[in-house]
Short mmCIF file of C-alpha atoms in Angstrom, two decimals:
data_model
loop_
_atom_site.label_atom_id
_atom_site.label_comp_id
_atom_site.label_asym_id
_atom_site.label_seq_id
_atom_site.Cartn_x
_atom_site.Cartn_y
_atom_site.Cartn_z
CA MET A 1 142.07 110.87 151.91
CA ALA A 2 142.59 113.70 149.43
CA ALA A 3 140.16 112.20 146.92
CA ALA A 4 137.55 111.60 149.57
CA ALA A 5 138.02 115.14 150.84
CA SER A 6 137.56 116.52 147.34
CA SER A 7 134.17 114.89 147.01
CA LEU A 8 133.18 116.03 150.46
CA LEU A 9 134.22 119.61 149.92
CA HIS A 10 132.75 120.25 146.51
CA ASN A 11 129.85 122.68 146.71
CA PRO A 12 128.53 123.22 143.14
CA THR A 13 125.92 125.76 144.16
CA GLY A 14 128.25 127.89 146.27
CA ALA A 15 125.42 128.26 148.83
CA PHE A 16 125.91 127.76 152.55
CA SER A 17 123.23 126.52 154.94
CA ALA A 18 123.93 129.24 157.52
CA ALA A 19 126.13 132.33 157.61
CA ILE A 20 127.46 131.77 161.14
CA VAL A 21 128.81 128.52 162.55
CA THR A 22 129.78 127.66 166.12
CA LEU A 23 133.00 125.63 166.36
CA PHE A 24 135.22 124.33 169.10
CA VAL A 25 138.83 125.43 168.73
CA SER A 26 141.62 123.28 170.09
CA SER A 27 145.38 123.58 170.06
CA GLU A 28 148.27 122.81 172.36
CA GLY A 29 146.99 123.80 175.80
CA VAL A 30 144.05 125.78 174.35
CA THR A 31 140.34 124.99 174.04
CA SER A 32 137.50 127.42 173.41
CA GLU A 33 134.16 127.81 171.68
CA ARG A 34 133.94 130.42 168.91
CA ARG A 35 131.57 131.65 166.24
CA PHE A 36 132.84 132.18 162.69
CA ASP A 37 131.38 133.53 159.48
CA LYS A 38 131.30 130.90 156.73
CA GLY A 39 131.86 133.67 154.24
CA MET A 40 135.36 134.46 155.55
CA SER A 41 138.41 133.02 153.84
CA VAL A 42 140.56 130.35 155.42
CA LEU A 43 143.37 132.91 155.58
CA SER A 44 141.10 135.26 157.56
CA LEU A 45 140.17 132.35 159.80
CA LYS A 46 143.85 131.75 160.50
CA GLU A 47 144.28 135.41 161.38
CA ARG A 48 141.41 135.08 163.82
CA LEU A 49 142.91 131.93 165.31
CA GLU A 50 146.43 133.29 165.74
CA PRO A 51 145.74 135.33 168.93
CA ILE A 52 143.56 132.50 170.27
CA THR A 53 146.07 129.69 169.82
CA GLY A 54 149.40 131.54 169.63
CA VAL A 55 150.22 129.74 166.39
CA PRO A 56 151.45 132.02 163.55
CA CYS A 57 149.36 132.03 160.37
CA SER A 58 152.40 131.14 158.28
CA SER A 59 152.91 127.81 160.05
CA MET A 60 149.33 126.99 160.96
CA ARG A 61 147.61 123.77 159.87
CA ILE A 62 143.86 123.41 160.53
CA THR A 63 142.10 120.08 160.67
CA LEU A 64 138.30 119.76 160.84
CA TYR A 65 136.76 117.13 163.12
CA SER A 66 133.12 116.01 163.26
CA ALA A 67 130.90 116.44 166.32
CA SER A 68 131.78 112.83 167.19
CA ASP A 69 135.46 113.83 166.95
CA ALA A 70 136.24 111.94 163.75
CA PRO A 71 138.71 113.65 161.36
CA ILE A 72 137.05 115.00 158.20
CA CYS A 73 139.54 117.08 156.27
CA SER A 74 142.17 119.82 156.36
CA LEU A 75 141.32 123.44 155.64
CA ASP A 76 144.34 123.75 153.40
CA ASP A 77 143.38 126.33 150.77
CA ASP A 78 143.78 129.88 152.13
CA THR A 79 141.78 131.34 149.24
CA LYS A 80 138.67 129.23 149.83
CA MET A 81 135.82 130.37 152.06
CA VAL A 82 135.26 128.49 155.30
CA GLY A 83 131.81 127.51 154.03
CA PHE A 84 133.43 125.69 151.10
CA TYR A 85 134.30 122.99 153.62
CA PRO A 86 131.61 120.83 155.30
CA VAL A 87 131.65 122.79 158.57
CA GLN A 88 128.62 122.47 160.84
CA ASP A 89 127.77 123.69 164.30
CA PHE A 90 129.73 122.15 167.17
CA MET A 91 132.39 120.53 165.03
CA ARG A 92 136.00 121.02 166.12
CA ILE A 93 138.92 122.63 164.35
CA HIS A 94 142.33 121.61 165.63
CA VAL A 95 145.28 123.93 165.07
CA VAL A 96 148.85 122.64 164.81
CA ASP A 97 152.07 124.63 164.50
CA THR A 98 154.15 123.08 161.70
CA ASN A 99 157.24 125.11 162.53
CA PRO A 100 159.95 122.49 163.23
CA HIS A 101 161.93 124.94 165.38
CA ARG A 102 159.15 125.81 167.79
CA VAL A 103 159.63 125.15 171.52
CA LYS A 104 156.88 122.87 172.76
CA GLY A 105 154.88 124.33 175.64
CA ALA A 106 156.68 127.67 175.45
CA TYR A 107 153.44 129.53 176.23
CA THR A 108 151.55 126.92 178.23
CA ASP A 109 154.06 125.04 180.39
CA VAL A 110 154.31 127.15 183.54
CA SER A 111 157.07 124.89 184.89
CA GLN A 112 159.39 126.62 182.43
CA VAL A 113 158.67 130.00 184.02
CA LYS A 114 161.10 131.20 186.66
CA LYS A 115 159.17 131.99 189.82
CA PHE A 116 159.82 134.20 192.80
CA GLU A 117 159.60 132.18 195.99
CA ILE A 118 159.69 133.29 199.60
CA SER A 119 159.46 131.38 202.86
CA ASP A 120 156.49 131.91 205.18
CA GLU A 121 158.85 133.32 207.81
CA GLU A 122 160.28 135.90 205.41
CA TYR A 123 156.81 136.74 204.10
CA SER A 124 155.64 137.46 207.66
CA LYS A 125 158.44 140.00 208.05
CA ARG A 126 157.34 142.06 205.06
CA SER A 127 155.32 145.20 205.72
CA ASP A 128 153.99 145.52 202.15
CA SER A 129 152.20 142.17 201.94
CA VAL A 130 148.50 141.35 201.95
CA ARG A 131 148.96 139.62 205.30
CA ALA A 132 150.53 142.74 206.82
CA PHE A 133 147.71 144.89 205.43
CA LYS A 134 145.04 142.60 206.92
CA GLN A 135 146.83 142.66 210.27
CA ARG A 136 146.98 146.47 210.27
CA MET A 137 143.35 146.81 209.23
CA LYS A 138 142.18 143.92 211.46
CA LEU A 139 140.51 142.09 208.61
CA GLY A 140 139.57 138.43 208.19
CA ARG A 141 141.22 136.20 210.79
CA PHE A 142 142.87 139.26 212.31
CA ALA A 143 139.53 141.02 212.83
CA ASP A 144 139.58 141.21 216.61
CA GLY A 145 143.28 141.93 216.90
CA SER A 146 143.94 138.65 218.68
CA SER A 147 145.70 135.94 216.75
CA GLU A 148 144.53 133.32 219.25
CA ALA A 149 140.86 134.26 219.00
CA SER A 150 140.73 135.05 215.31
CA ALA A 151 142.99 132.47 213.71
CA SER A 152 141.36 129.84 211.56
CA THR A 153 141.21 126.20 212.54
CA THR A 154 144.04 125.56 210.08
CA ASP A 155 146.25 127.48 212.53
CA GLY A 156 145.26 125.07 215.31
CA ASP A 157 142.55 127.16 216.99
CA ASP A 158 139.16 125.49 217.33
CA PHE A 159 137.63 128.61 219.00
CA SER A 160 136.88 126.65 222.18
CA ALA A 161 138.24 129.41 224.42
CA ALA A 162 136.03 132.06 222.81
CA ALA A 163 133.03 129.72 222.78
CA ALA A 164 133.39 129.11 226.55
CA LYS A 165 132.49 132.75 227.19
CA ILE A 166 129.14 132.44 225.37
CA LYS A 167 126.12 130.44 226.54
CA VAL A 168 122.74 129.54 225.10
CA GLY A 169 120.17 132.23 225.83
CA ASP A 170 122.62 135.14 225.64
CA ARG A 171 121.62 138.20 223.69
CA CYS A 172 124.30 138.93 221.12
CA GLU A 173 125.50 141.03 218.22
CA VAL A 174 127.26 139.50 215.23
CA THR A 175 129.65 141.34 212.92
CA VAL A 176 129.33 140.20 209.30
CA ASP A 177 132.53 140.97 207.37
CA ASP A 178 131.16 140.09 203.93
CA GLU A 179 128.24 142.49 204.38
CA GLY A 180 130.31 145.58 204.97
CA GLY A 181 130.90 144.98 208.69
CA LEU A 182 127.21 145.37 209.54
CA ALA A 183 126.03 144.08 212.90
CA LYS A 184 123.04 141.78 213.37
CA ARG A 185 121.35 141.15 216.69
CA GLY A 186 119.78 138.00 218.01
CA GLU A 187 119.79 135.28 220.65
CA VAL A 188 122.33 132.49 221.06
CA LYS A 189 120.63 129.14 220.44
CA PHE A 190 123.59 126.79 220.08
CA VAL A 191 127.20 126.56 221.26
CA GLY A 192 129.33 123.61 220.22
CA LEU A 193 130.81 121.48 217.46
CA THR A 194 129.07 120.82 214.14
CA LYS A 195 129.30 118.30 211.34
CA PHE A 196 129.58 120.82 208.49
CA LYS A 197 132.93 122.35 209.58
CA PRO A 198 135.47 121.70 212.32
CA GLY A 199 135.84 123.84 215.43
CA TYR A 200 133.30 125.51 217.68
CA TRP A 201 130.36 127.46 216.25
CA ILE A 202 127.67 129.69 217.68
CA GLY A 203 124.12 129.21 216.42
CA ILE A 204 122.07 132.42 216.45
CA GLU A 205 118.43 133.20 215.85
CA TYR A 206 118.43 136.74 214.49
CA ASP A 207 115.71 139.17 215.49
CA GLU A 208 115.08 139.82 211.80
CA PRO A 209 114.89 137.40 208.83
CA LEU A 210 118.50 138.02 207.85
CA GLY A 211 119.74 134.49 208.38
CA LYS A 212 120.20 131.54 206.04
CA HIS A 213 118.11 128.74 207.57
CA ASP A 214 115.92 127.66 210.50
CA GLY A 215 118.67 126.06 212.58
CA SER A 216 119.14 123.06 210.32
CA VAL A 217 122.17 122.56 208.04
CA ASP A 218 122.64 119.67 205.60
CA GLY A 219 119.73 117.80 207.17
CA GLN A 220 121.13 118.07 210.70
CA ARG A 221 119.13 120.17 213.18
CA TYR A 222 121.22 122.07 215.69
CA PHE A 223 118.57 124.45 217.08
CA ASP A 224 115.08 125.75 216.32
CA ALA A 225 114.60 129.13 214.67
CA ARG A 226 112.10 130.86 212.47
CA PRO A 227 112.70 130.44 208.72
CA ARG A 228 115.59 132.60 207.48
CA HIS A 229 116.40 133.72 211.03
CA GLY A 230 119.01 131.07 211.79
CA ALA A 231 122.74 131.40 211.18
CA PHE A 232 126.10 130.17 212.42
CA ALA A 233 129.10 132.34 213.24
CA ARG A 234 132.52 131.77 214.71
CA PRO A 235 132.73 132.69 218.42
CA ASN A 236 135.20 135.50 217.70
CA LYS A 237 132.53 137.22 215.59
CA VAL A 238 129.88 137.07 218.33
CA ARG A 239 129.63 139.59 221.16
CA ALA A 240 127.37 138.51 224.01
CA GLY A 241 125.86 141.20 226.21
CA ASP A 242 123.04 143.69 226.54
CA TYR A 243 121.83 143.90 222.97
CA PRO A 244 118.05 144.45 223.03
CA GLU A 245 115.93 143.83 220.00
CA GLU A 246 115.67 146.63 217.46
CA ASP A 247 112.03 146.76 216.47
CA LEU A 248 112.39 147.71 212.81
CA MET A 249 111.21 144.42 211.29
CA ASP A 250 109.46 142.65 214.12
CA GLU A 251 106.71 145.25 214.00
CA ILE A 252 105.71 144.17 210.55
CA MET A 253 106.74 140.54 210.38
CA PHE A 254 105.74 139.04 213.72
CA GLY A 255 103.58 141.41 215.69
CA PRO A 256 100.91 144.08 215.33
CA ASN A 257 102.05 147.46 214.08
CA ALA A 258 101.98 150.30 216.54
CA ASP A 259 99.82 153.32 215.82
CA TYR A 260 102.15 155.94 214.41
CA GLY A 261 99.61 158.72 214.28
CA THR A 262 98.45 160.78 211.35
CA ARG A 263 100.83 160.94 208.43
CA LYS A 264 101.47 164.00 206.33
CA PRO A 265 99.76 164.15 202.93
CA PRO A 266 101.85 162.26 200.36
CA GLY A 267 104.39 164.39 198.51
CA THR A 268 104.44 164.60 194.73
CA LYS A 269 108.12 165.30 194.02
CA VAL A 270 109.68 163.09 191.34
CA PHE A 271 113.28 162.10 192.09
CA SER A 272 115.89 160.78 189.71
CA PRO A 273 118.05 157.97 191.14
CA GLU A 274 120.98 160.41 191.23
CA GLU A 275 118.96 162.97 193.16
CA LEU A 276 117.63 160.36 195.60
CA ALA A 277 121.20 159.25 196.30
CA LYS A 278 121.92 162.66 197.86
CA TYR A 279 119.55 161.80 200.73
CA ASN A 280 121.60 158.89 202.09
CA GLY A 281 122.13 160.38 205.54
CA ALA A 282 125.70 161.52 204.92
CA ASP A 283 124.66 165.18 205.19
CA ALA A 284 123.23 165.82 208.65
CA ALA A 285 121.44 168.89 207.31
CA GLN A 286 119.47 166.83 204.78
CA PRO A 287 116.65 164.33 205.46
CA VAL A 288 117.17 160.61 204.89
CA TYR A 289 115.08 159.00 202.15
CA LEU A 290 114.67 155.52 200.76
CA ALA A 291 112.30 154.08 198.17
CA LEU A 292 110.27 150.91 197.82
CA LYS A 293 108.47 149.99 194.62
CA GLY A 294 109.22 153.48 193.33
CA VAL A 295 107.71 155.32 196.31
CA VAL A 296 110.07 157.54 198.31
CA TYR A 297 109.76 157.62 202.12
CA ASP A 298 111.26 160.03 204.64
CA VAL A 299 112.97 157.88 207.28
CA SER A 300 114.73 160.78 209.01
CA SER A 301 113.04 159.93 212.30
CA ALA A 302 115.17 156.76 212.33
CA ARG A 303 118.35 158.43 211.09
CA ASN A 304 120.41 156.47 213.63
CA MET A 305 119.43 153.28 211.78
CA TYR A 306 120.01 154.52 208.22
CA ALA A 307 122.97 156.94 208.46
CA PRO A 308 126.36 155.81 207.10
CA GLY A 309 127.86 153.16 209.34
CA SER A 310 124.48 152.15 210.78
CA GLY A 311 122.84 148.77 210.35
CA TYR A 312 120.55 149.79 207.48
CA SER A 313 122.71 152.37 205.71
CA ALA A 314 122.74 150.21 202.58
CA PHE A 315 119.06 151.08 201.98
CA ALA A 316 119.37 154.86 202.32
CA GLY A 317 119.30 157.06 199.23
CA LYS A 318 118.11 154.38 196.85
CA ASP A 319 115.21 152.13 195.89
CA ALA A 320 116.04 148.98 197.87
CA SER A 321 113.04 146.90 196.82
CA ARG A 322 114.94 143.76 195.89
CA ALA A 323 117.09 143.80 199.03
CA LEU A 324 114.13 144.15 201.37
CA GLY A 325 112.25 141.41 199.56
CA MET A 326 115.30 139.16 199.93
CA SER A 327 115.90 140.28 203.54
CA SER A 328 119.41 141.19 202.42
CA LEU A 329 121.76 143.87 203.72
CA LYS A 330 124.15 143.55 200.79
CA ALA A 331 124.71 146.72 198.77
CA GLU A 332 124.55 144.85 195.46
CA ASP A 333 120.99 143.72 196.27
CA CYS A 334 119.77 147.27 196.94
CA VAL A 335 118.24 147.86 193.53
CA ALA A 336 114.79 148.84 192.32
CA ASP A 337 114.26 145.82 190.06
CA TYR A 338 112.39 143.20 192.10
CA SER A 339 111.22 141.12 189.13
CA THR A 340 113.46 138.22 190.19
CA LEU A 341 111.83 137.78 193.60
CA ASN A 342 109.90 134.57 194.24
CA ALA A 343 106.42 134.46 195.77
CA GLU A 344 107.68 134.29 199.35
CA GLN A 345 110.05 137.22 198.80
CA MET A 346 107.31 139.27 197.17
CA GLU A 347 105.16 138.70 200.24
CA THR A 348 108.03 139.94 202.40
CA LEU A 349 108.45 143.02 200.20
CA ASP A 350 104.72 143.79 200.41
CA LYS A 351 104.88 143.61 204.20
CA TRP A 352 107.75 146.07 204.13
CA VAL A 353 105.70 148.41 201.95
CA ALA A 354 102.80 148.21 204.42
CA PHE A 355 105.17 149.01 207.25
CA TYR A 356 106.72 152.05 205.57
CA GLN A 357 103.34 153.34 204.45
CA LYS A 358 102.16 153.29 208.03
CA LYS A 359 105.26 154.61 209.77
CA TYR A 360 106.89 157.11 207.39
CA ASP A 361 105.79 160.07 205.28
CA VAL A 362 105.69 159.69 201.50
CA VAL A 363 107.68 162.49 199.87
CA GLY A 364 107.33 161.49 196.24
CA THR A 365 108.38 158.88 193.69
CA VAL A 366 111.60 157.92 191.97
CA LYS A 367 111.76 157.87 188.18
CA LEU A 368 113.73 154.81 187.03
#
């Protein structure tokens, strides 16, 4: 093979087709994709590979494989440049530790690692565990403080008891843990078992397009709802009662706007994002502002809806264009860049803009 390798490796011109090559690196328990400079020496390559593979340079052997995984040659001359060898994009270099005294799997075999183990009973007694923290803070399956109502189906609770207290047609409010504990209002449209997950579920049509579907999941229709108004929630997350509609979005999405009277002349102040953030409703002495498409609106007249802890607090003190276009209450979506919105979401955003223009005073613009 040495003679064949010599003819393959010889490069009489000393020129390389490209300065950078992308190679797959493999070793015992390690695979990765890396980019290397063909102008580096094999010794420098080994130094680069040592922290990747855990194999010391002094005992490292590198073999080059083709894209079809056929062996080509060994990179056995530390003084040669990598480009001296016939390396091409998406070939593989395999690294072997030639040290005869090495311990196989010393860094990759986790079975050799001594582990701390504790029984579930002992873990439950600890006060410094994640489980204890969630119980104290009433998070996740401990959200309502009742282990029977909040436990998951893996604990044997199918939520039938909680579901029995809710009926189709009830007005309700739903607490959404993964959206900062915000509450959404709507009407119960379905109570029962589903095919997508075990246990009892409540199907809700939200008053606003803050849902995920129209009552159909995985091709199975459970109830009828307007697009993006339908959602499912566990019964322990649903509170049935006197929860009237809040008219913030229905005015613009599904009914004629009310006449809000004559607006003040538009303001001309230019806000920086940092300055706009000060008007998030936290300071009762300051107005509450939010921006859409760079235009800042004074929403102080609806402070109860935008102040910290309220349903729409995520929008306050920032340009929330993308979030409103997506009908999202998530803080990470409350950004000014709406270039990723699709046509339907852009239409939603434009309706929001029309609503704010009609209802709230313009105080200026935000400079992004």
